[in-house]
PDB file of C-alpha atoms in Angstrom:
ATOM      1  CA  UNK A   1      -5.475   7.351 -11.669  1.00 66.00           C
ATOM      2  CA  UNK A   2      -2.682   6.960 -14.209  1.00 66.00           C
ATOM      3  CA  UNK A   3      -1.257   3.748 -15.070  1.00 88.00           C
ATOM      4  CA  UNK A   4       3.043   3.746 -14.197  1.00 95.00           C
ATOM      5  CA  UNK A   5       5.339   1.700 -16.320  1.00 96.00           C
ATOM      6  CA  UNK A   6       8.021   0.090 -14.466  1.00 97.00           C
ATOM      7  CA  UNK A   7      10.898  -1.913 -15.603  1.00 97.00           C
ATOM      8  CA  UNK A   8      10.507  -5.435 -13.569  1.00 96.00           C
ATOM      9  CA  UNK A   9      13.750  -6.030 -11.981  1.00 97.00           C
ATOM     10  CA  UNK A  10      17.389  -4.070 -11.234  1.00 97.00           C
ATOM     11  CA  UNK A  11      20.470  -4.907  -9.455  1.00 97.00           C
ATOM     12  CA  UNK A  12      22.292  -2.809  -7.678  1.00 96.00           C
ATOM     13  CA  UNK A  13      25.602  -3.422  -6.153  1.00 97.00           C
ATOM     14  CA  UNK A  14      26.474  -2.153  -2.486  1.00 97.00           C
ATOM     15  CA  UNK A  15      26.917   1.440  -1.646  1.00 96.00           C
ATOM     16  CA  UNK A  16      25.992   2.494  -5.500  1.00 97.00           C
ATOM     17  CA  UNK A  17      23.531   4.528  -5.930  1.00 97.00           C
ATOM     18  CA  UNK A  18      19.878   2.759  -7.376  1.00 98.00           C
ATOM     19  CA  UNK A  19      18.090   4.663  -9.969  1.00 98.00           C
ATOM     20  CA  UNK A  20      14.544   3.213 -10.579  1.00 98.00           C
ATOM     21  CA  UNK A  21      12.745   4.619 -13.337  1.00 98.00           C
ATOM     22  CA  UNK A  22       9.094   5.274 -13.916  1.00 97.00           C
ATOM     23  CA  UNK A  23       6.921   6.510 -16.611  1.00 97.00           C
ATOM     24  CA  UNK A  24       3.557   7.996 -16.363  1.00 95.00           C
ATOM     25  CA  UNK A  25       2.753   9.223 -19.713  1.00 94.00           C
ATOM     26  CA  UNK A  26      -1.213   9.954 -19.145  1.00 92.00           C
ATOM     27  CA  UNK A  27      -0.442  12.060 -15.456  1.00 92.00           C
ATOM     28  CA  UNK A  28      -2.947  14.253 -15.254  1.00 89.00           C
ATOM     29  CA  UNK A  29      -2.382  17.997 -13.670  1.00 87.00           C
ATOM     30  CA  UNK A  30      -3.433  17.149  -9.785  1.00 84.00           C
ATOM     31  CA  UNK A  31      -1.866  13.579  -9.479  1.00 88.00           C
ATOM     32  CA  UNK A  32       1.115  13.312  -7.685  1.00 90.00           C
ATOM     33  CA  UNK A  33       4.165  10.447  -8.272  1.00 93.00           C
ATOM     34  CA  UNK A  34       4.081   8.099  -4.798  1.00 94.00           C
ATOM     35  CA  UNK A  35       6.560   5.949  -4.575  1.00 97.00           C
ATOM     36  CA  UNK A  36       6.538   2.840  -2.102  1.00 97.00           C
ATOM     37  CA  UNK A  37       8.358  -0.400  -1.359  1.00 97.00           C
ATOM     38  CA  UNK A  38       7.574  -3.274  -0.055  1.00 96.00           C
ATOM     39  CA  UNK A  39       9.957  -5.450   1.709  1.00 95.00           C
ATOM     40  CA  UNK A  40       9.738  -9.206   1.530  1.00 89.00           C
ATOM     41  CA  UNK A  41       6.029  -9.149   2.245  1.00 80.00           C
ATOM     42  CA  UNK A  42       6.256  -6.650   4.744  1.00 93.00           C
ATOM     43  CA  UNK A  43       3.718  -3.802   4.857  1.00 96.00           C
ATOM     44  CA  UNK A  44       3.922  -1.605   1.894  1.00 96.00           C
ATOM     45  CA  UNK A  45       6.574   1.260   3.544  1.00 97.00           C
ATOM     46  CA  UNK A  46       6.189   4.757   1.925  1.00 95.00           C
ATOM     47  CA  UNK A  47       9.373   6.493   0.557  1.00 97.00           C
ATOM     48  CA  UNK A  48       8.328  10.031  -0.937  1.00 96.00           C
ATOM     49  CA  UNK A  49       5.775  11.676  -3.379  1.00 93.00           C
ATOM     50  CA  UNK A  50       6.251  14.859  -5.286  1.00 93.00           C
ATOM     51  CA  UNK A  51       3.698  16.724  -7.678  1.00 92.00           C
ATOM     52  CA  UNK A  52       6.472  18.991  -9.999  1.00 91.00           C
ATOM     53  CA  UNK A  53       9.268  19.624  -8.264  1.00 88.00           C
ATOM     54  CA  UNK A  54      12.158  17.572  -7.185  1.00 94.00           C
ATOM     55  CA  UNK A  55      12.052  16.359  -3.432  1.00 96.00           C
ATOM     56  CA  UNK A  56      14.702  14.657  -1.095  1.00 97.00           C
ATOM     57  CA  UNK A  57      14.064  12.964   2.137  1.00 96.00           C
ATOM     58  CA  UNK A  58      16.011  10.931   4.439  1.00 95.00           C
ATOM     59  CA  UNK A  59      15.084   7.687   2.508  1.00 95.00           C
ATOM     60  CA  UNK A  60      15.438   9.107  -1.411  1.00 97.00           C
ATOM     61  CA  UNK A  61      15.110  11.926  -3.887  1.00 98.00           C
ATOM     62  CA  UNK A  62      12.811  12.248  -6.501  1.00 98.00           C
ATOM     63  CA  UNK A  63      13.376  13.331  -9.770  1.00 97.00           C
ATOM     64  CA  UNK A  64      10.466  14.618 -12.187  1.00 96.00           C
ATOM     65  CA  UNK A  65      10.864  15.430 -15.553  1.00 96.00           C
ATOM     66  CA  UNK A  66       9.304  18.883 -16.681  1.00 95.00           C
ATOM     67  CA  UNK A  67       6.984  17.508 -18.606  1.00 95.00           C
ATOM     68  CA  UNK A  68       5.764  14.962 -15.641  1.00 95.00           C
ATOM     69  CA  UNK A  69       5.624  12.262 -18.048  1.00 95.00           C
ATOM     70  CA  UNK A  70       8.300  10.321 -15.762  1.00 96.00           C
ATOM     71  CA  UNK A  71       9.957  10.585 -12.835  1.00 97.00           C
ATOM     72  CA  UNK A  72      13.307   8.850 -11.030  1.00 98.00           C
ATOM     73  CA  UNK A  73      13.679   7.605  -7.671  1.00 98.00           C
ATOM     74  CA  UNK A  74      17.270   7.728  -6.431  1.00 98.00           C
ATOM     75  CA  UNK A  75      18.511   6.304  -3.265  1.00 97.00           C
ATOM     76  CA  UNK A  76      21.911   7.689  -3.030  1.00 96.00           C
ATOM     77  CA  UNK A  77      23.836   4.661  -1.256  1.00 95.00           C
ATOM     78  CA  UNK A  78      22.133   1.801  -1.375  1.00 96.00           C
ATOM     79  CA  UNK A  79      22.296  -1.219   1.103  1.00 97.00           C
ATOM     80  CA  UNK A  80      21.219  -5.234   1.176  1.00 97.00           C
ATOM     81  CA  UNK A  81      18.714  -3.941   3.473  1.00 95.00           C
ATOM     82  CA  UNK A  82      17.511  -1.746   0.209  1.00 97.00           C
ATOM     83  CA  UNK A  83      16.577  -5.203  -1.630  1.00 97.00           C
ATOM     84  CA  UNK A  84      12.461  -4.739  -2.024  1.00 97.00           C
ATOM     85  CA  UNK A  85       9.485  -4.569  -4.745  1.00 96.00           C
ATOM     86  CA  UNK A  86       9.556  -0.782  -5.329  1.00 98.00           C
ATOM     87  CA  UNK A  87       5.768   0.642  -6.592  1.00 97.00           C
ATOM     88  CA  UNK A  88       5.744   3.777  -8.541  1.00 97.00           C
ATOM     89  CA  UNK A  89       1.857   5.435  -8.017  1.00 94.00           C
ATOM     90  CA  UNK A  90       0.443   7.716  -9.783  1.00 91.00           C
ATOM     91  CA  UNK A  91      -2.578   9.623  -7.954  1.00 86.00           C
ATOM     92  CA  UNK A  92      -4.929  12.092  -7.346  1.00 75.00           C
ATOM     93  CA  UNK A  93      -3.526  14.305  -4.325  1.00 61.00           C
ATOM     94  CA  UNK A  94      -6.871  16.232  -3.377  1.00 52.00           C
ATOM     95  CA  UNK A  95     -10.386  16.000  -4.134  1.00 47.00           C
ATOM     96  CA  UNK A  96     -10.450  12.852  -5.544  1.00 49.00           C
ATOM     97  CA  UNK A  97     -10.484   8.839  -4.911  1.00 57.00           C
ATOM     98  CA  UNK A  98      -7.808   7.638  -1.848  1.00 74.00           C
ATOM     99  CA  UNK A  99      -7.172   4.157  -3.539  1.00 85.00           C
ATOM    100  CA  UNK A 100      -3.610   3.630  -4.040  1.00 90.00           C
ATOM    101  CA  UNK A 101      -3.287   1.220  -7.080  1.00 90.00           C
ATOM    102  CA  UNK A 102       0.188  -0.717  -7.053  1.00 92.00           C
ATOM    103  CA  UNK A 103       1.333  -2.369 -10.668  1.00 90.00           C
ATOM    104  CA  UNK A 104       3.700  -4.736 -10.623  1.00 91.00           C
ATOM    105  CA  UNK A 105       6.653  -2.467  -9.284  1.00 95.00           C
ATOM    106  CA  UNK A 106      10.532  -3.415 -10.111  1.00 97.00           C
ATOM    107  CA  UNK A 107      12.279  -6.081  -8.190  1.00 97.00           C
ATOM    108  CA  UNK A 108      15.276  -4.230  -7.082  1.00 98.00           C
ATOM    109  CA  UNK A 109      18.116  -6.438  -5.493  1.00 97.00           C
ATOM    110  CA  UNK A 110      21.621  -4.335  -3.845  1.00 97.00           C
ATOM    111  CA  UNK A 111      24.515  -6.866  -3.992  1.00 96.00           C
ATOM    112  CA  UNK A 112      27.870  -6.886  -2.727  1.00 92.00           C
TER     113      UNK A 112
ATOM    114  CA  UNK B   1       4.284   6.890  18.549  1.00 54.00           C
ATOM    115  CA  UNK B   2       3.101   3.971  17.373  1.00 74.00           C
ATOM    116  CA  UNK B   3       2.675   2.816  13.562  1.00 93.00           C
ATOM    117  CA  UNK B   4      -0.754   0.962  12.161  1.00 97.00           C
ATOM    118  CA  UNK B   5      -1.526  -1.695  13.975  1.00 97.00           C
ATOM    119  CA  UNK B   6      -2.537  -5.385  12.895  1.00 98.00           C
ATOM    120  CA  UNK B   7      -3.929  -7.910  14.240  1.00 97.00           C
ATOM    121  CA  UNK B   8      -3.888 -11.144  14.060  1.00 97.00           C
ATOM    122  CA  UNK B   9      -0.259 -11.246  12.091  1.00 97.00           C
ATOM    123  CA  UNK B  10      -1.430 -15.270  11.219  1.00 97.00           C
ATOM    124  CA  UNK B  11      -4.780 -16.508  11.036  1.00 98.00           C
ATOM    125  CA  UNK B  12      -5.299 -20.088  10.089  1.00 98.00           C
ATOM    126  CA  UNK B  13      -9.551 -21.262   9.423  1.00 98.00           C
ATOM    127  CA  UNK B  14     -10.862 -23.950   7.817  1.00 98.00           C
ATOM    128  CA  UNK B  15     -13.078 -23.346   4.959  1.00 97.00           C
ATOM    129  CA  UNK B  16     -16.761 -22.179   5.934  1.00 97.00           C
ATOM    130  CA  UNK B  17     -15.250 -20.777   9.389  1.00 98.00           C
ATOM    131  CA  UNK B  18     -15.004 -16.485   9.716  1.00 98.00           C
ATOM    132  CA  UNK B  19     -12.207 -14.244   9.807  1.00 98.00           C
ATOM    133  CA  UNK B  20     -11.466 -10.886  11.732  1.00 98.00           C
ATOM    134  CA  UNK B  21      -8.958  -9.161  11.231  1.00 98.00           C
ATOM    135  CA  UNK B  22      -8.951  -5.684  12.701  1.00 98.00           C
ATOM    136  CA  UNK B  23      -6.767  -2.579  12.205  1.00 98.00           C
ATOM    137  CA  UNK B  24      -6.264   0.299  14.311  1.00 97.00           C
ATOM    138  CA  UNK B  25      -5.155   3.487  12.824  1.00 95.00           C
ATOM    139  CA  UNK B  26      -2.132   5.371  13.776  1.00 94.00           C
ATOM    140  CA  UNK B  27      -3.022   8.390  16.447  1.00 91.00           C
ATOM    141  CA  UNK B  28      -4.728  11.077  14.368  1.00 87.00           C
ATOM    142  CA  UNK B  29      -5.616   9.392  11.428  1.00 89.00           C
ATOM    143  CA  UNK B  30      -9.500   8.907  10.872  1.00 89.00           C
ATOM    144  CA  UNK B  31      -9.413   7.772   7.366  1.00 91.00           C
ATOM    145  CA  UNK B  32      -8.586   3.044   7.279  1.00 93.00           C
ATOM    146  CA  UNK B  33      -8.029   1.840   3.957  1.00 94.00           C
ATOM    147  CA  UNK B  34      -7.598  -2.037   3.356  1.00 97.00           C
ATOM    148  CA  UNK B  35      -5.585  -3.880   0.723  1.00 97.00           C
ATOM    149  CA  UNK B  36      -5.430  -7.155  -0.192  1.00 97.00           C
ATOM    150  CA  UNK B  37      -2.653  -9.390  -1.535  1.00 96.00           C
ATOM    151  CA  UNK B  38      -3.038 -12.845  -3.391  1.00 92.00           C
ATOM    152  CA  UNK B  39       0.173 -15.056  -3.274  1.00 87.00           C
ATOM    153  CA  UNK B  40       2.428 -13.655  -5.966  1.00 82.00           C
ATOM    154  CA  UNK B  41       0.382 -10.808  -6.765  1.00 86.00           C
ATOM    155  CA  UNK B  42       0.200  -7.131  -5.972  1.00 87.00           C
ATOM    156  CA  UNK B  43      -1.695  -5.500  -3.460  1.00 93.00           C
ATOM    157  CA  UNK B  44      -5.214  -4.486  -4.991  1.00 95.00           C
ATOM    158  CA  UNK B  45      -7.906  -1.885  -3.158  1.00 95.00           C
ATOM    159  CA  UNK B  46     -10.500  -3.120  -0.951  1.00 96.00           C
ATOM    160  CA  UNK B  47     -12.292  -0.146   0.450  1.00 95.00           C
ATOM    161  CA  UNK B  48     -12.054   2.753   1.872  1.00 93.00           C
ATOM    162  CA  UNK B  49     -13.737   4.201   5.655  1.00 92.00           C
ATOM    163  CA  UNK B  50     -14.041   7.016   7.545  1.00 91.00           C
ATOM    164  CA  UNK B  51     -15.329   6.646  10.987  1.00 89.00           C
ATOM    165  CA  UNK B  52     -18.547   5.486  11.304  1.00 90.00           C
ATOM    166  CA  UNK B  53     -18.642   5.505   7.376  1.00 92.00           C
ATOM    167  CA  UNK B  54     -18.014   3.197   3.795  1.00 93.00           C
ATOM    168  CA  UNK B  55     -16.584   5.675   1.417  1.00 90.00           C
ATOM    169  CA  UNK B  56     -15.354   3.358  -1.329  1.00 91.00           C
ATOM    170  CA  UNK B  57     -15.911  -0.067  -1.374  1.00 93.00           C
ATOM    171  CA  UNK B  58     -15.747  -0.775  -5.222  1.00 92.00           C
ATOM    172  CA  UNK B  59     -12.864  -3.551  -4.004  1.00 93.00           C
ATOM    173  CA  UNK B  60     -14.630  -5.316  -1.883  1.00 95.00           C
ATOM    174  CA  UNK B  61     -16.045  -8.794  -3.694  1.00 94.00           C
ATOM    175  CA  UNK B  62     -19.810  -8.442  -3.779  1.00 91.00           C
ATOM    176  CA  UNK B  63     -20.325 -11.360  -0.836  1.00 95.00           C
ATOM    177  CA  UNK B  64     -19.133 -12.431   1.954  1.00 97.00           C
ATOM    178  CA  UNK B  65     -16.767  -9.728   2.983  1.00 98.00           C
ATOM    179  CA  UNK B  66     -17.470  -6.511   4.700  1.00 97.00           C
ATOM    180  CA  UNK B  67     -16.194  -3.547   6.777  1.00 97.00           C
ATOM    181  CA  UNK B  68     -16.909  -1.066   9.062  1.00 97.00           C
ATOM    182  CA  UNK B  69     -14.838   1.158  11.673  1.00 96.00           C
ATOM    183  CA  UNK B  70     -17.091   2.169  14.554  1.00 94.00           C
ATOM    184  CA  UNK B  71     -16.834   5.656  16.308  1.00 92.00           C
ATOM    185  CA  UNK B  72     -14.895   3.733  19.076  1.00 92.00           C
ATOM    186  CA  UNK B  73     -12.062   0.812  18.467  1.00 94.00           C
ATOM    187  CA  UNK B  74     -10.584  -0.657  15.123  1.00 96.00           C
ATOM    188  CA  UNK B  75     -11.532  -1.383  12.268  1.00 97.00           C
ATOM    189  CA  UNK B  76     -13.251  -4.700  11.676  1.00 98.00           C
ATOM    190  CA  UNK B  77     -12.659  -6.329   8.258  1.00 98.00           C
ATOM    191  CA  UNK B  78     -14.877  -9.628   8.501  1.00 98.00           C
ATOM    192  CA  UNK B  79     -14.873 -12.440   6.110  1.00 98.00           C
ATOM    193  CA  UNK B  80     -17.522 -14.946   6.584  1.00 98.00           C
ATOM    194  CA  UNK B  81     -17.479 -18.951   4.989  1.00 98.00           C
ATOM    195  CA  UNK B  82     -13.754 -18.244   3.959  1.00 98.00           C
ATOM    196  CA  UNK B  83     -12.639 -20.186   1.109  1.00 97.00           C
ATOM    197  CA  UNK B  84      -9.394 -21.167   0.060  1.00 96.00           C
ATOM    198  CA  UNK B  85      -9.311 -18.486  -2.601  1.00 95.00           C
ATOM    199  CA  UNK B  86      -9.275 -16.035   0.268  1.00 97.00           C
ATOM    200  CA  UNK B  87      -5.484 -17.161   1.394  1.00 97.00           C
ATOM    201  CA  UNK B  88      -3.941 -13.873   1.330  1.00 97.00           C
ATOM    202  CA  UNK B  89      -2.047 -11.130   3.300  1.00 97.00           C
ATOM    203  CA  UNK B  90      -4.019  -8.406   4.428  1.00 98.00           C
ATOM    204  CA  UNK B  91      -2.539  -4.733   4.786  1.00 98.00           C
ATOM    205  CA  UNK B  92      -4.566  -1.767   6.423  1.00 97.00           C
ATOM    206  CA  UNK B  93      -3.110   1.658   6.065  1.00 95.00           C
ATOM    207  CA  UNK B  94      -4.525   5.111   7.089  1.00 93.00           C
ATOM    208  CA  UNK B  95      -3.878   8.757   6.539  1.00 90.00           C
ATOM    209  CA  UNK B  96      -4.995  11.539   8.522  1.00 85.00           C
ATOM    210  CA  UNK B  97      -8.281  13.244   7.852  1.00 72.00           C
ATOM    211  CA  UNK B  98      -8.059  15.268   4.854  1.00 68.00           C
ATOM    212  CA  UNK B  99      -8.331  14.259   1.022  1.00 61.00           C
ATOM    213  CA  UNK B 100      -5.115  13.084  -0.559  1.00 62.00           C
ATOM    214  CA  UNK B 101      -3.177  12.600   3.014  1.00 81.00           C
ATOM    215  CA  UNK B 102      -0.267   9.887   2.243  1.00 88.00           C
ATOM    216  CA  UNK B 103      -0.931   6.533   3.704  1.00 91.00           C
ATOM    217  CA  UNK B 104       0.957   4.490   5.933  1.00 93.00           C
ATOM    218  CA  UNK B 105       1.140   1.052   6.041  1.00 96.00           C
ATOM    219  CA  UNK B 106       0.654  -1.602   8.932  1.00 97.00           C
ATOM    220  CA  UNK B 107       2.454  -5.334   8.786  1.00 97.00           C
ATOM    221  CA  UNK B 108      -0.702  -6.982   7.584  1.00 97.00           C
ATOM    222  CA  UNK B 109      -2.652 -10.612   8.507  1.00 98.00           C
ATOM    223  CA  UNK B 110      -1.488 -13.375   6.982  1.00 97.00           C
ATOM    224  CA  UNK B 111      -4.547 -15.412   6.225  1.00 98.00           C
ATOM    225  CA  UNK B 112      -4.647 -18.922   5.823  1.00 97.00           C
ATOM    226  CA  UNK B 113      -7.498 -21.183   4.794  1.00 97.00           C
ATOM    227  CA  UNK B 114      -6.982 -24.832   4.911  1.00 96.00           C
TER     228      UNK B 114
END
């Protein structure tokens, strides 16, 4: 799977919305961009994926460049209950491994 | 309709004792995945089953530690003469049946080895 570069930490203040960036320079043609947070050592929750094109949900949207050498993940209004380790994953949607490998993922924190 | 199930949430053993920890899958979903995380780490791959069978286990540490999920109940991930260095939380996710399927996460075991 490719490797994701994340920044480490945002902020965010109340209501705004959070942008978290992600590259994945290497993606390959049949790996899709997961994105999934994890809540103060809750269960990893899962957000939204997308292969090419753009894709909204009731958590997010997802924003990937043409190229697929980065993507965005925007949640529109965000709250304190938005506060969480967000993992941007790159992988392989069918015929290949199921492994999910998280990086280090960016810290984001919503303030008032 | 229920999420991925868990349990213990906390486990506490003394070193040398063994662990469960079992997972059951949420309705539909044949493929259990488990995940470990070290304190102040990310989550890293353990293995991968299907019913009945041990797809990927290239996580898994070569001793002590193995998995299975039977045709019937949850699956079992079994740690025997824990050691402190196996203080961790636990997450199991599954996805339904096909290649690819997202995964969904349950609230994990907290494991604690005193």
């Amino acid at each position: 799977d490719a490797k994701t570069t994340q920044p480490p930490s945002m902020d965010c203040a109340e209501g705004r919305a959070a942008n978290l960036p992600c590259n994945h320079s290497t993606i390959s043609g049949n790996e899709y961009v997961y994105w999934y947070r994890q809540i103060h050592s809750q269960g990893p929750q899962y957000i939204i994926h997308g292969l090419k094109n753009n894709e909204t949900n009731e958590m997010a949207s997802l924003i990937i460049t043409e190229d697929r050498k980065s993507s965005t993940l925007i949640l529109p209004h965000a709250t304190l209950r938005d506060t969480a380790v967000y993992y941007c994953i790159v992988r392989v949607g069918t015929g290949g491994g199921n492994k999910l490998t998280f990086g280090t993922g960016t810290q984001l924190k919503v303030e008032l | 309709n229920a999420g991925v199930m868990q349990n213990p949430r906390h486990l506490v053993r003394r070193r040398g004792q063994e662990a469960r920890l079992r997972c059951s899958p949420m309705k539909g979903h044949s493929h259990v995945y488990w995940y470990r995380q070290l304190p102040e780490e990310g989550l890293k791959f353990m293995v991968y089953l299907q019913k009945e069978n041990i797809i990927d286990e290239s996580g898994m540490p070569k001793e002590r530690f193995s998995a299975e999920f039977p045709k019937e109940g949850p699956s079992i991930l079994r740690i025997q003469q824990v050691v402190r260095g196996d203080s961790a939380a636990y997450f199991c996710a599954s996805s339904p049946g096909r290649v690819g399927e997202t995964q969904y996460f349950g609230p994990g075991t907290r494991l604690l080895v005193l």
